[in-house]
Structures are given as C-alpha cells and as structure tokens.
C-alpha positions as YAML, in Angstrom:
chain: A
units: angstrom
residues:
- id: 1
  name: MET
  ca: [-15.43, 5.03, -59.39]
- id: 2
  name: LYS
  ca: [-16.93, 2.50, -56.99]
- id: 3
  name: ILE
  ca: [-17.11, 3.44, -53.30]
- id: 4
  name: LEU
  ca: [-18.09, 1.36, -50.27]
- id: 5
  name: LEU
  ca: [-20.05, 3.12, -47.51]
- id: 6
  name: ILE
  ca: [-20.15, 1.27, -44.17]
- id: 7
  name: GLU
  ca: [-22.67, 3.23, -42.09]
- id: 8
  name: ASP
  ca: [-25.44, 1.89, -39.86]
- id: 9
  name: HIS
  ca: [-27.44, 5.13, -39.53]
- id: 10
  name: LYS
  ca: [-29.90, 4.73, -42.41]
- id: 11
  name: LYS
  ca: [-30.71, 8.42, -42.80]
- id: 12
  name: THR
  ca: [-27.02, 9.34, -43.02]
- id: 13
  name: ALA
  ca: [-26.26, 6.41, -45.35]
- id: 14
  name: ASN
  ca: [-29.07, 7.29, -47.74]
- id: 15
  name: TRP
  ca: [-28.13, 10.99, -47.71]
- id: 16
  name: VAL
  ca: [-24.47, 10.25, -48.47]
- id: 17
  name: LYS
  ca: [-25.36, 7.65, -51.12]
- id: 18
  name: LYS
  ca: [-27.71, 10.05, -52.92]
- id: 19
  name: GLY
  ca: [-25.15, 12.84, -52.95]
- id: 20
  name: LEU
  ca: [-22.27, 10.69, -54.14]
- id: 21
  name: GLU
  ca: [-24.37, 9.10, -56.88]
- id: 22
  name: GLU
  ca: [-25.36, 12.56, -58.08]
- id: 23
  name: ALA
  ca: [-21.63, 13.36, -58.16]
- id: 24
  name: GLY
  ca: [-21.10, 10.41, -60.51]
- id: 25
  name: TYR
  ca: [-19.92, 7.65, -58.17]
- id: 26
  name: THR
  ca: [-21.25, 4.11, -57.75]
- id: 27
  name: ILE
  ca: [-22.01, 3.30, -54.10]
- id: 28
  name: ASP
  ca: [-22.39, 0.04, -52.20]
- id: 29
  name: ILE
  ca: [-23.87, 0.34, -48.69]
- id: 30
  name: THR
  ca: [-23.89, -1.88, -45.64]
- id: 31
  name: GLY
  ca: [-24.72, -1.07, -42.03]
- id: 32
  name: ASP
  ca: [-22.83, -3.97, -40.43]
- id: 33
  name: GLY
  ca: [-19.11, -4.03, -39.68]
- id: 34
  name: ARG
  ca: [-18.58, -7.70, -40.54]
- id: 35
  name: ASP
  ca: [-20.49, -7.41, -43.80]
- id: 36
  name: GLY
  ca: [-18.53, -4.26, -44.62]
- id: 37
  name: LEU
  ca: [-15.21, -6.00, -44.03]
- id: 38
  name: TYR
  ca: [-16.26, -8.91, -46.26]
- id: 39
  name: LEU
  ca: [-17.27, -6.56, -49.09]
- id: 40
  name: ALA
  ca: [-14.06, -4.54, -48.71]
- id: 41
  name: LEU
  ca: [-11.88, -7.64, -48.92]
- id: 42
  name: GLU
  ca: [-13.78, -9.27, -51.77]
- id: 43
  name: ASN
  ca: [-14.09, -6.21, -54.03]
- id: 44
  name: ASN
  ca: [-11.72, -3.62, -55.48]
- id: 45
  name: TYR
  ca: [-13.22, -0.37, -54.26]
- id: 46
  name: LYS
  ca: [-11.53, 2.93, -55.04]
- id: 47
  name: LEU
  ca: [-12.46, 4.32, -51.62]
- id: 48
  name: ILE
  ca: [-14.14, 3.23, -48.39]
- id: 49
  name: ILE
  ca: [-16.14, 5.53, -46.10]
- id: 50
  name: LEU
  ca: [-16.16, 3.84, -42.70]
- id: 51
  name: ASP
  ca: [-18.24, 4.68, -39.65]
- id: 52
  name: ILE
  ca: [-16.57, 3.78, -36.34]
- id: 53
  name: MET
  ca: [-19.59, 2.81, -34.23]
- id: 54
  name: LEU
  ca: [-21.01, -0.22, -36.03]
- id: 55
  name: PRO
  ca: [-22.90, -3.39, -35.11]
- id: 56
  name: GLY
  ca: [-21.21, -6.73, -35.73]
- id: 57
  name: MET
  ca: [-17.69, -5.30, -35.68]
- id: 58
  name: ASP
  ca: [-16.62, -1.74, -34.89]
- id: 59
  name: GLY
  ca: [-14.79, 0.40, -37.40]
- id: 60
  name: TRP
  ca: [-11.45, 0.13, -35.59]
- id: 61
  name: ASN
  ca: [-11.36, -3.64, -36.07]
- id: 62
  name: VAL
  ca: [-12.63, -3.40, -39.64]
- id: 63
  name: LEU
  ca: [-9.79, -1.01, -40.44]
- id: 64
  name: LYS
  ca: [-7.18, -3.05, -38.60]
- id: 65
  name: ILE
  ca: [-8.03, -6.26, -40.47]
- id: 66
  name: LEU
  ca: [-8.47, -4.47, -43.80]
- id: 67
  name: ARG
  ca: [-4.97, -3.00, -43.59]
- id: 68
  name: THR
  ca: [-3.40, -6.46, -43.40]
- id: 69
  name: SER
  ca: [-4.11, -6.92, -47.10]
- id: 70
  name: LYS
  ca: [-5.56, -3.76, -48.68]
- id: 71
  name: SER
  ca: [-4.23, -0.22, -49.13]
- id: 72
  name: VAL
  ca: [-7.51, 1.26, -50.42]
- id: 73
  name: PRO
  ca: [-8.01, 4.79, -49.03]
- id: 74
  name: VAL
  ca: [-10.36, 4.97, -46.04]
- id: 75
  name: ILE
  ca: [-12.21, 8.00, -44.68]
- id: 76
  name: CYS
  ca: [-13.41, 7.40, -41.11]
- id: 77
  name: LEU
  ca: [-16.66, 8.89, -39.82]
- id: 78
  name: THR
  ca: [-17.29, 9.33, -36.11]
- id: 79
  name: ALA
  ca: [-19.44, 11.31, -33.70]
- id: 80
  name: ARG
  ca: [-16.47, 11.63, -31.33]
- id: 81
  name: ASP
  ca: [-14.00, 14.48, -31.73]
- id: 82
  name: ALA
  ca: [-11.42, 13.26, -29.19]
- id: 83
  name: VAL
  ca: [-7.78, 13.61, -30.20]
- id: 84
  name: ASP
  ca: [-7.11, 10.03, -29.07]
- id: 85
  name: ASP
  ca: [-9.72, 8.75, -31.53]
- id: 86
  name: ARG
  ca: [-8.18, 10.65, -34.43]
- id: 87
  name: VAL
  ca: [-4.69, 9.45, -33.55]
- id: 88
  name: LYS
  ca: [-5.93, 5.86, -33.23]
- id: 89
  name: GLY
  ca: [-7.63, 5.98, -36.62]
- id: 90
  name: LEU
  ca: [-4.56, 7.37, -38.36]
- id: 91
  name: GLU
  ca: [-2.25, 4.88, -36.67]
- id: 92
  name: LEU
  ca: [-4.49, 2.02, -37.81]
- id: 93
  name: GLY
  ca: [-4.21, 3.26, -41.38]
- id: 94
  name: ALA
  ca: [-7.06, 5.71, -41.98]
- id: 95
  name: ASN
  ca: [-6.34, 8.25, -44.71]
- id: 96
  name: ASP
  ca: [-8.75, 10.91, -43.45]
- id: 97
  name: TYR
  ca: [-11.11, 11.58, -40.56]
- id: 98
  name: LEU
  ca: [-14.46, 13.40, -40.54]
- id: 99
  name: VAL
  ca: [-16.46, 14.23, -37.41]
- id: 100
  name: LYS
  ca: [-20.26, 14.07, -37.42]
- id: 101
  name: PRO
  ca: [-22.27, 16.11, -38.13]
- id: 102
  name: PHE
  ca: [-20.57, 17.12, -41.36]
- id: 103
  name: SER
  ca: [-21.61, 18.89, -44.54]
- id: 104
  name: PHE
  ca: [-21.86, 16.85, -47.71]
- id: 105
  name: SER
  ca: [-19.69, 19.39, -49.55]
- id: 106
  name: GLU
  ca: [-16.86, 18.72, -47.09]
- id: 107
  name: LEU
  ca: [-17.23, 14.95, -47.46]
- id: 108
  name: LEU
  ca: [-17.26, 15.24, -51.25]
- id: 109
  name: ALA
  ca: [-14.13, 17.41, -51.19]
- id: 110
  name: ARG
  ca: [-12.33, 14.83, -49.05]
- id: 111
  name: VAL
  ca: [-13.48, 11.98, -51.31]
- id: 112
  name: LYS
  ca: [-12.20, 13.79, -54.40]
- id: 113
  name: ASN
  ca: [-8.91, 14.58, -52.68]
- id: 114
  name: GLN
  ca: [-8.27, 10.95, -51.71]
- id: 115
  name: LEU
  ca: [-9.12, 9.71, -55.20]
- id: 116
  name: ARG
  ca: [-6.92, 12.39, -56.76]
- id: 117
  name: VAL
  ca: [-3.99, 11.39, -54.56]
- id: 118
  name: GLN
  ca: [-4.40, 7.73, -55.50]
- id: 119
  name: GLN
  ca: [-4.51, 8.56, -59.21]
- id: 120
  name: ASN
  ca: [-1.53, 10.90, -59.22]
- id: 121
  name: ILE
  ca: [0.80, 9.06, -56.88]
- id: 122
  name: SER
  ca: [3.36, 6.74, -58.44]
- id: 123
  name: THR
  ca: [4.13, 3.20, -57.37]
- id: 124
  name: VAL
  ca: [7.65, 3.78, -56.05]
- id: 125
  name: ILE
  ca: [9.27, 6.91, -54.67]
- id: 126
  name: GLU
  ca: [13.06, 6.79, -54.83]
- id: 127
  name: ILE
  ca: [15.20, 9.30, -52.91]
- id: 128
  name: ALA
  ca: [18.94, 8.61, -53.12]
- id: 129
  name: ASP
  ca: [19.18, 4.94, -52.06]
- id: 130
  name: LEU
  ca: [15.85, 5.04, -50.20]
- id: 131
  name: LYS
  ca: [12.82, 3.43, -51.86]
- id: 132
  name: ILE
  ca: [9.19, 3.66, -50.74]
- id: 133
  name: ASN
  ca: [6.89, 1.13, -52.40]
- id: 134
  name: LEU
  ca: [3.45, 2.72, -52.13]
- id: 135
  name: SER
  ca: [1.41, -0.25, -53.25]
- id: 136
  name: ARG
  ca: [3.07, -2.62, -50.76]
- id: 137
  name: HIS
  ca: [3.77, -0.09, -47.99]
- id: 138
  name: GLU
  ca: [7.40, -1.26, -47.97]
- id: 139
  name: VAL
  ca: [10.52, 0.81, -47.31]
- id: 140
  name: GLU
  ca: [14.13, -0.08, -48.03]
- id: 141
  name: ARG
  ca: [17.48, 1.67, -48.13]
- id: 142
  name: ASN
  ca: [20.49, 0.44, -50.05]
- id: 143
  name: GLY
  ca: [18.56, -2.74, -50.80]
- id: 144
  name: ILE
  ca: [17.83, -3.51, -47.14]
- id: 145
  name: GLN
  ca: [14.13, -3.61, -46.23]
- id: 146
  name: PHE
  ca: [13.03, -2.76, -42.72]
- id: 147
  name: PRO
  ca: [9.62, -2.93, -40.99]
- id: 148
  name: MET
  ca: [7.67, 0.28, -40.49]
- id: 149
  name: THR
  ca: [4.77, 1.04, -38.18]
- id: 150
  name: ARG
  ca: [1.77, 2.81, -39.70]
- id: 151
  name: GLN
  ca: [2.83, 5.99, -37.95]
- id: 152
  name: GLU
  ca: [6.42, 5.80, -39.22]
- id: 153
  name: TYR
  ca: [5.28, 5.04, -42.76]
- id: 154
  name: SER
  ca: [2.80, 7.94, -42.77]
- id: 155
  name: LEU
  ca: [5.47, 10.29, -41.43]
- id: 156
  name: LEU
  ca: [8.06, 9.20, -44.01]
- id: 157
  name: LEU
  ca: [5.55, 9.45, -46.85]
- id: 158
  name: PHE
  ca: [4.59, 12.97, -45.76]
- id: 159
  name: PHE
  ca: [8.27, 13.95, -45.86]
- id: 160
  name: ALA
  ca: [8.74, 12.29, -49.25]
- id: 161
  name: LEU
  ca: [5.79, 14.11, -50.78]
- id: 162
  name: HIS
  ca: [7.29, 17.40, -49.58]
- id: 163
  name: ILE
  ca: [10.91, 16.65, -50.49]
- id: 164
  name: ASN
  ca: [13.41, 19.44, -49.69]
- id: 165
  name: GLU
  ca: [10.70, 21.48, -47.91]
- id: 166
  name: ILE
  ca: [11.12, 22.63, -44.31]
- id: 167
  name: LEU
  ca: [8.16, 21.20, -42.41]
- id: 168
  name: PRO
  ca: [7.28, 22.86, -39.08]
- id: 169
  name: ARG
  ca: [6.35, 20.60, -36.16]
- id: 170
  name: ALA
  ca: [2.82, 22.04, -36.10]
- id: 171
  name: LEU
  ca: [2.26, 21.10, -39.74]
- id: 172
  name: ILE
  ca: [3.62, 17.58, -39.22]
- id: 173
  name: ALA
  ca: [1.38, 17.04, -36.18]
- id: 174
  name: SER
  ca: [-1.65, 18.29, -38.06]
- id: 175
  name: GLU
  ca: [-1.11, 16.33, -41.27]
- id: 176
  name: VAL
  ca: [0.24, 13.04, -39.86]
- id: 177
  name: TRP
  ca: [-1.67, 12.79, -36.57]
- id: 178
  name: GLY
  ca: [-4.57, 15.12, -37.26]
- id: 179
  name: ILE
  ca: [-4.01, 17.05, -34.04]
- id: 180
  name: ASN
  ca: [-3.16, 20.59, -33.03]
- id: 181
  name: PHE
  ca: [0.48, 20.83, -32.03]
- id: 182
  name: ASP
  ca: [1.17, 21.60, -28.38]
- id: 183
  name: SER
  ca: [4.63, 23.02, -27.71]
- id: 184
  name: ASP
  ca: [4.72, 21.06, -24.45]
- id: 185
  name: THR
  ca: [4.52, 17.72, -26.23]
- id: 186
  name: ASN
  ca: [7.42, 15.96, -27.94]
- id: 187
  name: ILE
  ca: [5.33, 13.53, -30.01]
- id: 188
  name: VAL
  ca: [6.81, 14.78, -33.31]
- id: 189
  name: ASP
  ca: [10.42, 14.75, -32.10]
- id: 190
  name: VAL
  ca: [10.08, 11.24, -30.64]
- id: 191
  name: ALA
  ca: [8.53, 9.90, -33.86]
- id: 192
  name: ILE
  ca: [11.27, 11.45, -35.99]
- id: 193
  name: ARG
  ca: [14.00, 10.03, -33.73]
- id: 194
  name: ARG
  ca: [12.52, 6.56, -34.26]
- id: 195
  name: LEU
  ca: [12.28, 7.10, -37.99]
- id: 196
  name: ARG
  ca: [15.90, 8.26, -38.14]
- id: 197
  name: LYS
  ca: [17.08, 5.10, -36.40]
- id: 198
  name: LYS
  ca: [15.61, 3.12, -39.27]
- id: 199
  name: ILE
  ca: [16.47, 5.14, -42.35]
- id: 200
  name: ASP
  ca: [19.56, 7.15, -41.29]
- id: 201
  name: ASP
  ca: [21.51, 5.27, -38.61]
- id: 202
  name: GLY
  ca: [24.50, 3.50, -40.12]
- id: 203
  name: TYR
  ca: [24.45, 5.50, -43.37]
- id: 204
  name: GLU
  ca: [26.98, 8.17, -44.30]
- id: 205
  name: ILE
  ca: [24.36, 10.35, -46.00]
- id: 206
  name: LYS
  ca: [21.65, 11.47, -43.56]
- id: 207
  name: LEU
  ca: [18.33, 12.15, -45.24]
- id: 208
  name: ILE
  ca: [16.37, 13.76, -42.38]
- id: 209
  name: GLU
  ca: [17.69, 17.17, -41.37]
- id: 210
  name: THR
  ca: [16.79, 19.24, -38.32]
- id: 211
  name: VAL
  ca: [16.42, 22.90, -39.25]
- id: 212
  name: ARG
  ca: [16.89, 24.72, -35.95]
- id: 213
  name: GLY
  ca: [13.96, 26.87, -34.93]
- id: 214
  name: MET
  ca: [11.96, 25.87, -38.00]
- id: 215
  name: GLY
  ca: [11.33, 22.13, -38.16]
- id: 216
  name: TYR
  ca: [12.54, 19.18, -40.22]
- id: 217
  name: ARG
  ca: [13.36, 18.47, -43.84]
- id: 218
  name: LEU
  ca: [13.89, 15.35, -45.95]
- id: 219
  name: ASN
  ca: [16.80, 16.17, -48.23]
- id: 220
  name: GLY
  ca: [16.66, 15.11, -51.85]
- id: 221
  name: VAL
  ca: [20.45, 14.73, -52.01]
- id: 222
  name: ASN
  ca: [21.33, 17.34, -54.65]
- id: 223
  name: ASN
  ca: [17.79, 17.09, -56.05]
- id: 224
  name: GLU
  ca: [18.50, 13.64, -57.49]
- id: 225
  name: ASN
  ca: [15.35, 12.17, -55.97]
- id: 226
  name: LYS
  ca: [12.95, 10.78, -58.52]
- id: 227
  name: ILE
  ca: [9.57, 9.11, -58.76]
- id: 228
  name: ILE
  ca: [9.45, 5.90, -60.73]
- id: 229
  name: LYS
  ca: [6.34, 4.36, -62.28]
- id: 230
  name: ILE
  ca: [6.33, 0.58, -62.50]
...
C-alpha cells in the first residue's frame, strides 16, 4: 500500500511517515504543493494525505486539480477547524478531514477506513434504472447521463451505501458535509431538492423518499437494487 504525504512541517511529516511505515505502508513525502500534485498525478497511490497550508500551491488547489483526473482517496490535514473549511474540502472532493493537532492512532484509523472502503466498494452500483459508476464518478438513469456536482455525488453515494435506510438530517449533514446539523439551516433539504431534480424528476418511480419527522430514504424498489462488479 503506497501512500503520498504532502506536508511541509518536517516534524509532523517525519512523525507520520515513521508511524505509517511501522504499520506496513510505503510512504512518499513532499513538502511542496506543486511537487505533491505532480507526484499524485504521475503515480498510482492508494491514498493521499494532504496538508492545506503548503508552499508552492495550497492544498485546495492541489485537490481541485487532482480531482479532474484522479479519484484516489484524500485525507485533508489542517490547523483550522472552521466549518467553512471542512465544507470546502468535502465539496472539492476530500474523503476525510483531520484537524491538527491529531493523534496518530486517529490518523491510522482513518487511513485504514479509507483503504477498506476502496477495497470493498464495487465499480458500479445499480438501483432500479439508476447507475452510479464509482471509478468515473458518473451517474445515469434509464441510460441518460447527467452531470453531478461533488456535493450531489457525495450525497447520492451516501444514500446508495445506506439503501432502504432512513437517514436523519443530522446524520446526512455530519457524514456528507462534516458539520453539526443546525435545525435552523436548510442545507440538507436544499441539496436533496437539487438531487431530486436530477434523478427523480420526469420518472414515474421516485427513488428518494421523505419520511416525515425522521429524514430521507433512498428506496431500493422492492429490494431489487444490486451491486455489479465490472
């Protein structure tokens, strides 16, 4: 398992590298954003650990460019715990977010979780006539493909991985946006309305269901949903 660590703080980089190598991983390190982007694009890493505040190019831009061609899981590291930063990272395509200072045991657990997800997840999830291509980040229904924002794709994938489960708004906000749900905000409802316009409008069978007083559910249509390996 080869991992790329893009971190300019030498003490942190060496500490993380030593711990991950002891855990059995192979680690490449760079402290520059541009060099990190080059390595990420030129090599097939299983995971990237990306600091946000970097010389050369900040982590936001590294992630933005990386996501134009690579779906490798990315764990962002930052000294800032602002909600806006977490939302921005997730919208740009980050898979996880860790605030400094952090314990190595927590980082290792998150690394293992991301690698486990990548190993266990199949290439295409098919629910009724809806298909989610995980390797290409493409979504289509009844053979018609439509564009998805990072936020919409993450939301749909979260529903798909919890098919037929009622998902409370608080859980959706926490897992998709990485924020604590505030009952005064309608961020979840707005996002789901947008998602419905794409995957449900114009179709007789509606996949996303509102469960009053409880949350939302993606229906498996008589449990006929299936996961296909290509």
